[in-house]
Amino acid sequence: MKPMMHIPPTENSRNWTEFWQQAVGQKTKGGPMQAGFWDSRAGQFAKKPAGREEDRLFGVLDLIGQTGLVTEGASVLDIGAGTGALAIPLAKRGARVTAVDFSAEMLRHLTNRAAEEKAVIEQTVHLSWDEIDLDDLGFRKNFDLVIASMTPAVQTPQTFGLMLEAAKGVCYYSGWIDRRWDPAYHELYRMLFNEEFRQTSHGFPYPFMYLYLNGYRPIVRIRQDVWKGDETVEEMVDTVAGFFSATKEIDASMKERMWDYFTARATEGKYSSQTTATTGTMVWDMRKRERPGT
């Protein structure tokens, strides 16, 4: 195996890392950064349509395949593995998968599903990725493939750096570029807080530019999808309240107003939502690196 080149960070890289850290700020432990948020939604993720999951899996495997990595026998680390949308199919293809997630419920669903599908997951780790000790767990430069797919676990320079340090071969990353929320989010935010719901920039450009400035040349795909869903009033209240709680205090009276809002707009107890999502995916080999400019 070709050893990885040690190249010191350039001024460009240092400046971009500082900008990235300032842009994401000090992430709160509320909303999607809280394990309880995902514990309460684990059942919904476990019920995602098989067709959508297969489509996503095909795209991931196709992109990873362009690096020349052979899945069978490969050691794989799935950061923010959730209910196993990638971990389980990779295990069924012969990969030795370690699944990490800070949500106990997500890992419970993953374990149950793996047993049902006769997929062997080598290890599950119930920890928050930003608290991982790579050396204690034996993760440093240990995996042929490291995956961070649409997960809040990897969104800062520090957590992305941990991802890179765990890889001895290929990395796969996917994240938001933009998300146009269902109108309900905007209407409820105005109703509850007398403010506009802020459309924030999302994570994909930060790690992409970091890689580029450090001499890596990832293979990139950008796609836009319209996601439609039918959820119960209770599920919608939990989801919206969870996202709002990342920056706002949500009390019982606010949840009651959300309940009334969705009940009035539901059909047979279910609310139909539509979100336009622009996402980016990229794959690169940690052993292939150019010497970056200054």
GROMACS .gro file of C-alpha atoms in nm:
model
  294
    1MET     CA    1   0.000   0.000   0.000
    2LYS     CA    2   0.131   0.342  -0.092
    3PRO     CA    3   0.195   0.545   0.228
    4MET     CA    4   0.012   0.872   0.279
    5MET     CA    5   0.223   1.181   0.219
    6HIS     CA    6   0.272   1.419   0.510
    7ILE     CA    7   0.214   1.769   0.380
    8PRO     CA    8   0.198   2.057   0.627
    9PRO     CA    9  -0.111   2.280   0.609
   10THR     CA   10  -0.084   2.586   0.388
   11GLU     CA   11  -0.197   2.937   0.473
   12ASN     CA   12  -0.498   2.886   0.245
   13SER     CA   13  -0.592   2.572   0.435
   14ARG     CA   14  -0.549   2.737   0.775
   15ASN     CA   15  -0.758   3.037   0.672
   16TRP     CA   16  -1.034   2.817   0.532
   17THR     CA   17  -1.041   2.604   0.848
   18GLU     CA   18  -1.076   2.918   1.060
   19PHE     CA   19  -1.357   3.046   0.835
   20TRP     CA   20  -1.534   2.709   0.850
   21GLN     CA   21  -1.519   2.704   1.230
   22GLN     CA   22  -1.652   3.060   1.250
   23ALA     CA   23  -1.932   2.978   1.004
   24VAL     CA   24  -2.062   2.679   1.198
   25GLY     CA   25  -1.996   2.843   1.535
   26GLN     CA   26  -2.044   2.661   1.860
   27LYS     CA   27  -2.306   2.401   1.778
   28THR     CA   28  -2.578   2.367   2.038
   29LYS     CA   29  -2.674   2.029   2.178
   30GLY     CA   30  -3.040   2.088   2.094
   31GLY     CA   31  -3.245   1.976   1.795
   32PRO     CA   32  -3.061   1.745   1.553
   33MET     CA   33  -2.747   1.765   1.769
   34GLN     CA   34  -2.929   1.586   2.051
   35ALA     CA   35  -2.954   1.208   2.068
   36GLY     CA   36  -3.313   1.229   2.189
   37PHE     CA   37  -3.416   1.400   1.864
   38TRP     CA   38  -3.304   1.094   1.666
   39ASP     CA   39  -3.425   0.843   1.927
   40SER     CA   40  -3.779   0.972   1.875
   41ARG     CA   41  -3.748   0.951   1.494
   42ALA     CA   42  -3.575   0.614   1.467
   43GLY     CA   43  -3.899   0.433   1.394
   44GLN     CA   44  -3.974   0.668   1.103
   45PHE     CA   45  -3.631   0.607   0.949
   46ALA     CA   46  -3.669   0.232   0.988
   47LYS     CA   47  -3.991   0.251   0.781
   48LYS     CA   48  -3.843   0.446   0.487
   49PRO     CA   49  -3.954   0.310   0.149
   50ALA     CA   50  -3.728   0.034   0.016
   51GLY     CA   51  -3.721   0.189  -0.332
   52ARG     CA   52  -3.575   0.518  -0.208
   53GLU     CA   53  -3.315   0.332  -0.003
   54GLU     CA   54  -3.213   0.112  -0.297
   55ASP     CA   55  -3.176   0.417  -0.522
   56ARG     CA   56  -2.953   0.584  -0.266
   57LEU     CA   57  -2.747   0.267  -0.217
   58PHE     CA   58  -2.688   0.227  -0.591
   59GLY     CA   59  -2.554   0.582  -0.613
   60VAL     CA   60  -2.323   0.533  -0.314
   61LEU     CA   61  -2.181   0.203  -0.440
   62ASP     CA   62  -2.133   0.341  -0.791
   63LEU     CA   63  -1.939   0.640  -0.661
   64ILE     CA   64  -1.726   0.434  -0.424
   65GLY     CA   65  -1.657   0.186  -0.703
   66GLN     CA   66  -1.491   0.460  -0.907
   67THR     CA   67  -1.204   0.461  -0.656
   68GLY     CA   68  -1.133   0.093  -0.726
   69LEU     CA   69  -1.227  -0.018  -0.374
   70VAL     CA   70  -1.360  -0.373  -0.352
   71THR     CA   71  -1.638  -0.388  -0.093
   72GLU     CA   72  -1.605  -0.757  -0.011
   73GLY     CA   73  -1.366  -0.798   0.281
   74ALA     CA   74  -1.318  -0.422   0.324
   75SER     CA   75  -1.317  -0.271   0.673
   76VAL     CA   76  -1.584   0.000   0.682
   77LEU     CA   77  -1.663   0.268   0.941
   78ASP     CA   78  -2.011   0.421   0.912
   79ILE     CA   79  -2.030   0.746   1.114
   80GLY     CA   80  -2.386   0.835   1.209
   81ALA     CA   81  -2.502   0.497   1.082
   82GLY     CA   82  -2.864   0.548   1.186
   83THR     CA   83  -3.086   0.247   1.125
   84GLY     CA   84  -2.837   0.092   0.884
   85ALA     CA   85  -2.938   0.223   0.541
   86LEU     CA   86  -2.577   0.184   0.424
   87ALA     CA   87  -2.419  -0.031   0.695
   88ILE     CA   88  -2.647  -0.331   0.643
   89PRO     CA   89  -2.630  -0.352   0.261
   90LEU     CA   90  -2.251  -0.313   0.277
   91ALA     CA   91  -2.230  -0.592   0.536
   92LYS     CA   92  -2.444  -0.814   0.313
   93ARG     CA   93  -2.190  -0.752   0.036
   94GLY     CA   94  -1.910  -0.887   0.254
   95ALA     CA   95  -1.779  -0.569   0.419
   96ARG     CA   96  -1.669  -0.576   0.785
   97VAL     CA   97  -1.876  -0.286   0.916
   98THR     CA   98  -1.838  -0.082   1.233
   99ALA     CA   99  -2.144   0.137   1.293
  100VAL     CA  100  -2.121   0.447   1.515
  101ASP     CA  101  -2.418   0.654   1.633
  102PHE     CA  102  -2.506   0.857   1.941
  103SER     CA  103  -2.871   0.748   1.924
  104ALA     CA  104  -2.936   0.427   2.114
  105GLU     CA  105  -3.271   0.383   1.937
  106MET     CA  106  -3.114   0.414   1.591
  107LEU     CA  107  -2.860   0.146   1.681
  108ARG     CA  108  -3.133  -0.076   1.827
  109HIS     CA  109  -3.326  -0.062   1.499
  110LEU     CA  110  -3.002  -0.126   1.307
  111THR     CA  111  -2.923  -0.434   1.517
  112ASN     CA  112  -3.275  -0.574   1.483
  113ARG     CA  113  -3.282  -0.514   1.110
  114ALA     CA  114  -2.938  -0.672   1.063
  115ALA     CA  115  -3.059  -0.985   1.243
  116GLU     CA  116  -3.375  -1.001   1.029
  117GLU     CA  117  -3.172  -0.966   0.709
  118LYS     CA  118  -2.895  -1.202   0.828
  119ALA     CA  119  -2.632  -0.931   0.793
  120VAL     CA  120  -2.330  -0.944   1.025
  121ILE     CA  121  -2.234  -0.605   1.169
  122GLU     CA  122  -1.889  -0.644   1.317
  123GLN     CA  123  -1.931  -0.377   1.582
  124THR     CA  124  -2.176  -0.108   1.695
  125VAL     CA  125  -2.048   0.188   1.898
  126HIS     CA  126  -2.290   0.405   2.095
  127LEU     CA  127  -2.095   0.731   2.116
  128SER     CA  128  -2.110   1.086   1.985
  129TRP     CA  129  -1.851   1.121   1.708
  130ASP     CA  130  -1.707   1.442   1.855
  131GLU     CA  131  -1.624   1.247   2.173
  132ILE     CA  132  -1.454   0.956   1.994
  133ASP     CA  133  -1.098   0.866   2.099
  134LEU     CA  134  -0.951   0.711   1.785
  135ASP     CA  135  -0.656   0.556   1.966
  136ASP     CA  136  -0.856   0.405   2.253
  137LEU     CA  137  -1.093   0.239   2.005
  138GLY     CA  138  -0.820   0.140   1.759
  139PHE     CA  139  -0.980   0.348   1.487
  140ARG     CA  140  -0.683   0.559   1.377
  141LYS     CA  141  -0.589   0.480   1.014
  142ASN     CA  142  -0.780   0.155   1.052
  143PHE     CA  143  -1.050   0.153   0.783
  144ASP     CA  144  -1.047   0.087   0.410
  145LEU     CA  145  -1.364   0.297   0.379
  146VAL     CA  146  -1.501   0.567   0.609
  147ILE     CA  147  -1.855   0.693   0.547
  148ALA     CA  148  -2.029   1.007   0.674
  149SER     CA  149  -2.362   1.021   0.492
  150MET     CA  150  -2.606   1.306   0.561
  151THR     CA  151  -2.515   1.308   0.929
  152PRO     CA  152  -2.491   1.595   1.177
  153ALA     CA  153  -2.204   1.403   1.337
  154VAL     CA  154  -1.954   1.544   1.085
  155GLN     CA  155  -1.997   1.916   1.025
  156THR     CA  156  -1.703   2.094   1.188
  157PRO     CA  157  -1.329   2.097   1.108
  158GLN     CA  158  -1.266   1.888   1.419
  159THR     CA  159  -1.520   1.613   1.341
  160PHE     CA  160  -1.421   1.606   0.973
  161GLY     CA  161  -1.058   1.576   1.081
  162LEU     CA  162  -1.146   1.274   1.295
  163MET     CA  163  -1.310   1.118   0.990
  164LEU     CA  164  -0.992   1.164   0.785
  165GLU     CA  165  -0.774   1.026   1.064
  166ALA     CA  166  -0.982   0.707   1.081
  167ALA     CA  167  -0.924   0.629   0.712
  168LYS     CA  168  -0.637   0.436   0.565
  169GLY     CA  169  -0.800   0.433   0.222
  170VAL     CA  170  -1.122   0.575   0.080
  171CYS     CA  171  -1.367   0.827   0.230
  172TYR     CA  172  -1.727   0.893   0.129
  173TYR     CA  173  -1.909   1.207   0.241
  174SER     CA  174  -2.252   1.346   0.160
  175GLY     CA  175  -2.419   1.656   0.296
  176TRP     CA  176  -2.664   1.937   0.239
  177ILE     CA  177  -2.603   2.218  -0.005
  178ASP     CA  178  -2.950   2.365   0.031
  179ARG     CA  179  -3.285   2.260   0.171
  180ARG     CA  180  -3.608   2.436   0.083
  181TRP     CA  181  -3.835   2.339   0.368
  182ASP     CA  182  -4.204   2.265   0.345
  183PRO     CA  183  -4.404   2.592   0.383
  184ALA     CA  184  -4.531   2.472   0.723
  185TYR     CA  185  -4.189   2.541   0.877
  186HIS     CA  186  -4.198   2.903   0.761
  187GLU     CA  187  -4.559   2.964   0.858
  188LEU     CA  188  -4.519   2.810   1.204
  189TYR     CA  189  -4.196   2.995   1.272
  190ARG     CA  190  -4.361   3.329   1.194
  191MET     CA  191  -4.664   3.234   1.400
  192LEU     CA  192  -4.465   3.124   1.706
  193PHE     CA  193  -4.169   3.364   1.707
  194ASN     CA  194  -4.276   3.658   1.490
  195GLU     CA  195  -3.960   3.604   1.282
  196GLU     CA  196  -3.874   3.461   0.944
  197PHE     CA  197  -3.745   3.104   0.937
  198ARG     CA  198  -3.385   3.145   0.831
  199GLN     CA  199  -3.260   2.937   0.539
  200THR     CA  200  -2.909   2.853   0.653
  201SER     CA  201  -2.620   2.749   0.433
  202HIS     CA  202  -2.531   2.386   0.474
  203GLY     CA  203  -2.222   2.178   0.514
  204PHE     CA  204  -2.104   2.035   0.183
  205PRO     CA  205  -1.896   2.331   0.053
  206TYR     CA  206  -1.685   2.347   0.370
  207PRO     CA  207  -1.530   1.997   0.361
  208PHE     CA  208  -1.505   2.005  -0.018
  209MET     CA  209  -1.295   2.322  -0.017
  210TYR     CA  210  -1.092   2.193   0.276
  211LEU     CA  211  -1.001   1.882   0.077
  212TYR     CA  212  -0.920   2.080  -0.237
  213LEU     CA  213  -0.692   2.320  -0.051
  214ASN     CA  214  -0.512   2.024   0.105
  215GLY     CA  215  -0.436   1.855  -0.225
  216TYR     CA  216  -0.720   1.603  -0.256
  217ARG     CA  217  -0.933   1.584  -0.570
  218PRO     CA  218  -1.264   1.420  -0.478
  219ILE     CA  219  -1.509   1.284  -0.731
  220VAL     CA  220  -1.822   1.493  -0.681
  221ARG     CA  221  -2.190   1.454  -0.765
  222ILE     CA  222  -2.459   1.714  -0.703
  223ARG     CA  223  -2.827   1.627  -0.715
  224GLN     CA  224  -3.160   1.791  -0.645
  225ASP     CA  225  -3.460   1.597  -0.523
  226VAL     CA  226  -3.815   1.675  -0.424
  227TRP     CA  227  -3.898   1.478  -0.112
  228LYS     CA  228  -4.264   1.411  -0.043
  229GLY     CA  229  -4.390   1.254   0.274
  230ASP     CA  230  -4.710   1.169   0.459
  231GLU     CA  231  -4.669   1.183   0.834
  232THR     CA  232  -4.911   1.178   1.123
  233VAL     CA  233  -4.986   1.501   1.307
  234GLU     CA  234  -4.788   1.374   1.605
  235GLU     CA  235  -4.484   1.293   1.389
  236MET     CA  236  -4.494   1.637   1.227
  237VAL     CA  237  -4.518   1.814   1.563
  238ASP     CA  238  -4.223   1.615   1.700
  239THR     CA  239  -4.013   1.677   1.390
  240VAL     CA  240  -4.080   2.050   1.358
  241ALA     CA  241  -4.045   2.111   1.731
  242GLY     CA  242  -3.719   1.917   1.725
  243PHE     CA  243  -3.568   2.130   1.449
  244PHE     CA  244  -3.687   2.455   1.604
  245SER     CA  245  -3.540   2.353   1.940
  246ALA     CA  246  -3.190   2.384   1.796
  247THR     CA  247  -3.219   2.762   1.840
  248LYS     CA  248  -3.545   2.824   2.030
  249GLU     CA  249  -3.708   2.711   2.352
  250ILE     CA  250  -4.020   2.508   2.272
  251ASP     CA  251  -4.286   2.478   2.540
  252ALA     CA  252  -4.610   2.279   2.564
  253SER     CA  253  -4.829   2.567   2.443
  254MET     CA  254  -4.620   2.599   2.125
  255LYS     CA  255  -4.655   2.228   2.056
  256GLU     CA  256  -5.030   2.261   2.106
  257ARG     CA  257  -5.043   2.537   1.843
  258MET     CA  258  -4.838   2.319   1.606
  259TRP     CA  259  -5.083   2.033   1.669
  260ASP     CA  260  -5.378   2.258   1.579
  261TYR     CA  261  -5.196   2.381   1.266
  262PHE     CA  262  -5.127   2.033   1.129
  263THR     CA  263  -5.465   1.893   1.232
  264ALA     CA  264  -5.640   2.163   1.029
  265ARG     CA  265  -5.430   2.075   0.722
  266ALA     CA  266  -5.419   1.696   0.756
  267THR     CA  267  -5.615   1.446   0.550
  268GLU     CA  268  -5.727   1.137   0.740
  269GLY     CA  269  -5.482   1.224   1.017
  270LYS     CA  270  -5.178   1.267   0.790
  271TYR     CA  271  -5.002   1.580   0.668
  272SER     CA  272  -4.846   1.580   0.319
  273SER     CA  273  -4.512   1.763   0.315
  274GLN     CA  274  -4.279   1.858   0.031
  275THR     CA  275  -3.914   1.960   0.062
  276THR     CA  276  -3.670   2.043  -0.217
  277ALA     CA  277  -3.323   1.918  -0.126
  278THR     CA  278  -2.993   1.988  -0.299
  279THR     CA  279  -2.722   1.753  -0.177
  280GLY     CA  280  -2.360   1.687  -0.261
  281THR     CA  281  -2.170   1.360  -0.245
  282MET     CA  282  -1.799   1.307  -0.285
  283VAL     CA  283  -1.546   1.028  -0.260
  284TRP     CA  284  -1.169   1.044  -0.242
  285ASP     CA  285  -0.866   0.829  -0.159
  286MET     CA  286  -0.654   0.946   0.134
  287ARG     CA  287  -0.346   0.794  -0.031
  288LYS     CA  288  -0.380   1.012  -0.340
  289ARG     CA  289  -0.282   1.370  -0.273
  290GLU     CA  290  -0.125   1.650  -0.470
  291ARG     CA  291   0.100   1.910  -0.316
  292PRO     CA  292  -0.129   2.210  -0.260
  293GLY     CA  293  -0.045   2.571  -0.338
  294THR     CA  294   0.030   2.826  -0.069
   0.00000   0.00000   0.00000
